[in-house]
Every structure is written in C-alpha cells, then in structure tokens.
Amino acid sequence: LKMLCTEDISMAVMLMFCSEGDNIPDAFALVYPLNDWLHLISEVNVFLSRLNWRVPPSWMLLFGSGLPPLLF
C-alpha cells in the first residue's frame, strides 16, 4: 500500500464482510454496485443481471455433488 501511494498509483477496494457458508448472495450483492460503477453489464439487462453473470463452475458443487441414485 505504501508503494502504491509513493508511486501515485490509483486503486479502489471493495470490501464486504460475509458469514460462513453459502456466500453466493453476498457475491451478487457486491457485484451490483461494481456494475453500477464500471458498467460491466448494460442497464437494459439490470433486472436480469443475475442471469447474465458467469459464475465459477465450482459453485455448482458448493454443497457437494449429491449422492449417486444407485445407492438407493
């Protein structure tokens, strides 16, 4: 941080405290203001913006991959 200040490098930090567990809603709560600032998704899609964000594939396994049906 000191180096950034002495070199006159601009930066912005967005910080949000989250609880343990499923933080997907927290991620979207953080990305909406970021989108307002940087216009990553057009305003036409603002009501559908959750559908337009690409989420990491690992989010599909947040609670495990489920049990194989052959177990039952």
PDB file of N, CA and C in Angstrom, residues 5-37:
ATOM      1  N   CYS A   5       1.033   4.360  -2.858  1.00  0.00           N
ATOM      2  CA  CYS A   5       0.914   5.783  -2.532  1.00  0.00           C
ATOM      3  C   CYS A   5       2.129   6.569  -3.006  1.00  0.00           C
ATOM      4  N   THR A   6       3.320   6.024  -2.802  1.00  0.00           N
ATOM      5  CA  THR A   6       4.521   6.756  -3.201  1.00  0.00           C
ATOM      6  C   THR A   6       4.671   6.814  -4.715  1.00  0.00           C
ATOM      7  N   GLU A   7       4.179   5.799  -5.425  1.00  0.00           N
ATOM      8  CA  GLU A   7       4.260   5.781  -6.886  1.00  0.00           C
ATOM      9  C   GLU A   7       3.063   6.476  -7.530  1.00  0.00           C
ATOM     10  N   ASP A   8       2.138   6.989  -6.717  1.00  0.00           N
ATOM     11  CA  ASP A   8       0.940   7.680  -7.198  1.00  0.00           C
ATOM     12  C   ASP A   8       0.106   6.783  -8.123  1.00  0.00           C
ATOM     13  N   ILE A   9      -0.098   5.540  -7.693  1.00  0.00           N
ATOM     14  CA  ILE A   9      -0.907   4.583  -8.441  1.00  0.00           C
ATOM     15  C   ILE A   9      -2.308   4.571  -7.834  1.00  0.00           C
ATOM     16  N   SER A  10      -3.299   4.794  -8.679  1.00  0.00           N
ATOM     17  CA  SER A  10      -4.689   4.808  -8.207  1.00  0.00           C
ATOM     18  C   SER A  10      -5.173   3.387  -7.956  1.00  0.00           C
ATOM     19  N   MET A  11      -6.029   3.252  -6.965  1.00  0.00           N
ATOM     20  CA  MET A  11      -6.626   1.949  -6.695  1.00  0.00           C
ATOM     21  C   MET A  11      -7.953   2.151  -5.985  1.00  0.00           C
ATOM     22  N   ALA A  12      -8.780   1.154  -6.078  1.00  0.00           N
ATOM     23  CA  ALA A  12     -10.057   1.141  -5.373  1.00  0.00           C
ATOM     24  C   ALA A  12     -10.222  -0.238  -4.752  1.00  0.00           C
ATOM     25  N   VAL A  13     -10.799  -0.266  -3.577  1.00  0.00           N
ATOM     26  CA  VAL A  13     -11.010  -1.529  -2.873  1.00  0.00           C
ATOM     27  C   VAL A  13     -12.481  -1.630  -2.515  1.00  0.00           C
ATOM     28  N   MET A  14     -13.082  -2.755  -2.875  1.00  0.00           N
ATOM     29  CA  MET A  14     -14.457  -3.028  -2.460  1.00  0.00           C
ATOM     30  C   MET A  14     -14.377  -4.169  -1.458  1.00  0.00           C
ATOM     31  N   LEU A  15     -14.919  -3.959  -0.292  1.00  0.00           N
ATOM     32  CA  LEU A  15     -14.796  -4.930   0.787  1.00  0.00           C
ATOM     33  C   LEU A  15     -16.174  -5.222   1.352  1.00  0.00           C
ATOM     34  N   MET A  16     -16.416  -6.486   1.629  1.00  0.00           N
ATOM     35  CA  MET A  16     -17.693  -6.876   2.216  1.00  0.00           C
ATOM     36  C   MET A  16     -17.440  -8.024   3.178  1.00  0.00           C
ATOM     37  N   PHE A  17     -17.942  -7.908   4.376  1.00  0.00           N
ATOM     38  CA  PHE A  17     -17.820  -8.989   5.341  1.00  0.00           C
ATOM     39  C   PHE A  17     -18.948  -9.987   5.100  1.00  0.00           C
ATOM     40  N   CYS A  18     -18.607 -11.263   5.106  1.00  0.00           N
ATOM     41  CA  CYS A  18     -19.572 -12.325   4.837  1.00  0.00           C
ATOM     42  C   CYS A  18     -19.504 -13.368   5.937  1.00  0.00           C
ATOM     43  N   SER A  19     -20.601 -14.070   6.112  1.00  0.00           N
ATOM     44  CA  SER A  19     -20.642 -15.184   7.054  1.00  0.00           C
ATOM     45  C   SER A  19     -20.133 -16.439   6.372  1.00  0.00           C
ATOM     46  N   GLU A  20     -19.912 -17.470   7.163  1.00  0.00           N
ATOM     47  CA  GLU A  20     -19.517 -18.756   6.593  1.00  0.00           C
ATOM     48  C   GLU A  20     -20.691 -19.354   5.834  1.00  0.00           C
ATOM     49  N   GLY A  21     -20.381 -20.276   4.966  1.00  0.00           N
ATOM     50  CA  GLY A  21     -21.439 -20.977   4.247  1.00  0.00           C
ATOM     51  C   GLY A  21     -21.613 -20.468   2.831  1.00  0.00           C
ATOM     52  N   ASP A  22     -22.835 -20.471   2.378  1.00  0.00           N
ATOM     53  CA  ASP A  22     -23.172 -20.076   1.010  1.00  0.00           C
ATOM     54  C   ASP A  22     -23.071 -18.560   0.877  1.00  0.00           C
ATOM     55  N   ASN A  23     -22.055 -18.096   0.178  1.00  0.00           N
ATOM     56  CA  ASN A  23     -21.832 -16.660   0.001  1.00  0.00           C
ATOM     57  C   ASN A  23     -22.220 -16.179  -1.392  1.00  0.00           C
ATOM     58  N   ILE A  24     -22.962 -16.986  -2.128  1.00  0.00           N
ATOM     59  CA  ILE A  24     -23.372 -16.581  -3.471  1.00  0.00           C
ATOM     60  C   ILE A  24     -24.216 -15.309  -3.420  1.00  0.00           C
ATOM     61  N   PRO A  25     -25.207 -15.186  -2.524  1.00  0.00           N
ATOM     62  CA  PRO A  25     -25.956 -13.922  -2.461  1.00  0.00           C
ATOM     63  C   PRO A  25     -25.056 -12.733  -2.116  1.00  0.00           C
ATOM     64  N   ASP A  26     -24.047 -12.955  -1.279  1.00  0.00           N
ATOM     65  CA  ASP A  26     -23.112 -11.881  -0.941  1.00  0.00           C
ATOM     66  C   ASP A  26     -22.306 -11.462  -2.166  1.00  0.00           C
ATOM     67  N   ALA A  27     -21.933 -12.430  -2.991  1.00  0.00           N
ATOM     68  CA  ALA A  27     -21.176 -12.117  -4.211  1.00  0.00           C
ATOM     69  C   ALA A  27     -21.998 -11.232  -5.133  1.00  0.00           C
ATOM     70  N   PHE A  28     -23.275 -11.551  -5.295  1.00  0.00           N
ATOM     71  CA  PHE A  28     -24.124 -10.725  -6.149  1.00  0.00           C
ATOM     72  C   PHE A  28     -24.397  -9.367  -5.509  1.00  0.00           C
ATOM     73  N   ALA A  29     -24.498  -9.316  -4.186  1.00  0.00           N
ATOM     74  CA  ALA A  29     -24.684  -8.025  -3.511  1.00  0.00           C
ATOM     75  C   ALA A  29     -23.475  -7.125  -3.715  1.00  0.00           C
ATOM     76  N   LEU A  30     -22.303  -7.699  -3.871  1.00  0.00           N
ATOM     77  CA  LEU A  30     -21.090  -6.919  -4.106  1.00  0.00           C
ATOM     78  C   LEU A  30     -20.940  -6.533  -5.574  1.00  0.00           C
ATOM     79  N   VAL A  31     -21.368  -7.408  -6.467  1.00  0.00           N
ATOM     80  CA  VAL A  31     -21.145  -7.151  -7.892  1.00  0.00           C
ATOM     81  C   VAL A  31     -22.131  -6.121  -8.455  1.00  0.00           C
ATOM     82  N   TYR A  32     -23.312  -5.963  -7.864  1.00  0.00           N
ATOM     83  CA  TYR A  32     -24.255  -4.962  -8.375  1.00  0.00           C
ATOM     84  C   TYR A  32     -23.700  -3.546  -8.274  1.00  0.00           C
ATOM     85  N   PRO A  33     -23.173  -3.111  -7.124  1.00  0.00           N
ATOM     86  CA  PRO A  33     -22.560  -1.770  -7.078  1.00  0.00           C
ATOM     87  C   PRO A  33     -21.339  -1.655  -7.990  1.00  0.00           C
ATOM     88  N   LEU A  34     -20.581  -2.749  -8.121  1.00  0.00           N
ATOM     89  CA  LEU A  34     -19.438  -2.740  -9.029  1.00  0.00           C
ATOM     90  C   LEU A  34     -19.909  -2.512 -10.465  1.00  0.00           C
ATOM     91  N   ASN A  35     -21.006  -3.140 -10.832  1.00  0.00           N
ATOM     92  CA  ASN A  35     -21.559  -2.948 -12.168  1.00  0.00           C
ATOM     93  C   ASN A  35     -22.068  -1.521 -12.357  1.00  0.00           C
ATOM     94  N   ASP A  36     -22.671  -0.948 -11.329  1.00  0.00           N
ATOM     95  CA  ASP A  36     -23.106   0.452 -11.419  1.00  0.00           C
ATOM     96  C   ASP A  36     -21.929   1.369 -11.693  1.00  0.00           C
ATOM     97  N   TRP A  37     -20.801   1.046 -11.122  1.00  0.00           N
ATOM     98  CA  TRP A  37     -19.604   1.878 -11.268  1.00  0.00           C
ATOM     99  C   TRP A  37     -18.911   1.662 -12.613  1.00  0.00           C
TER     100      TRP A  37
END
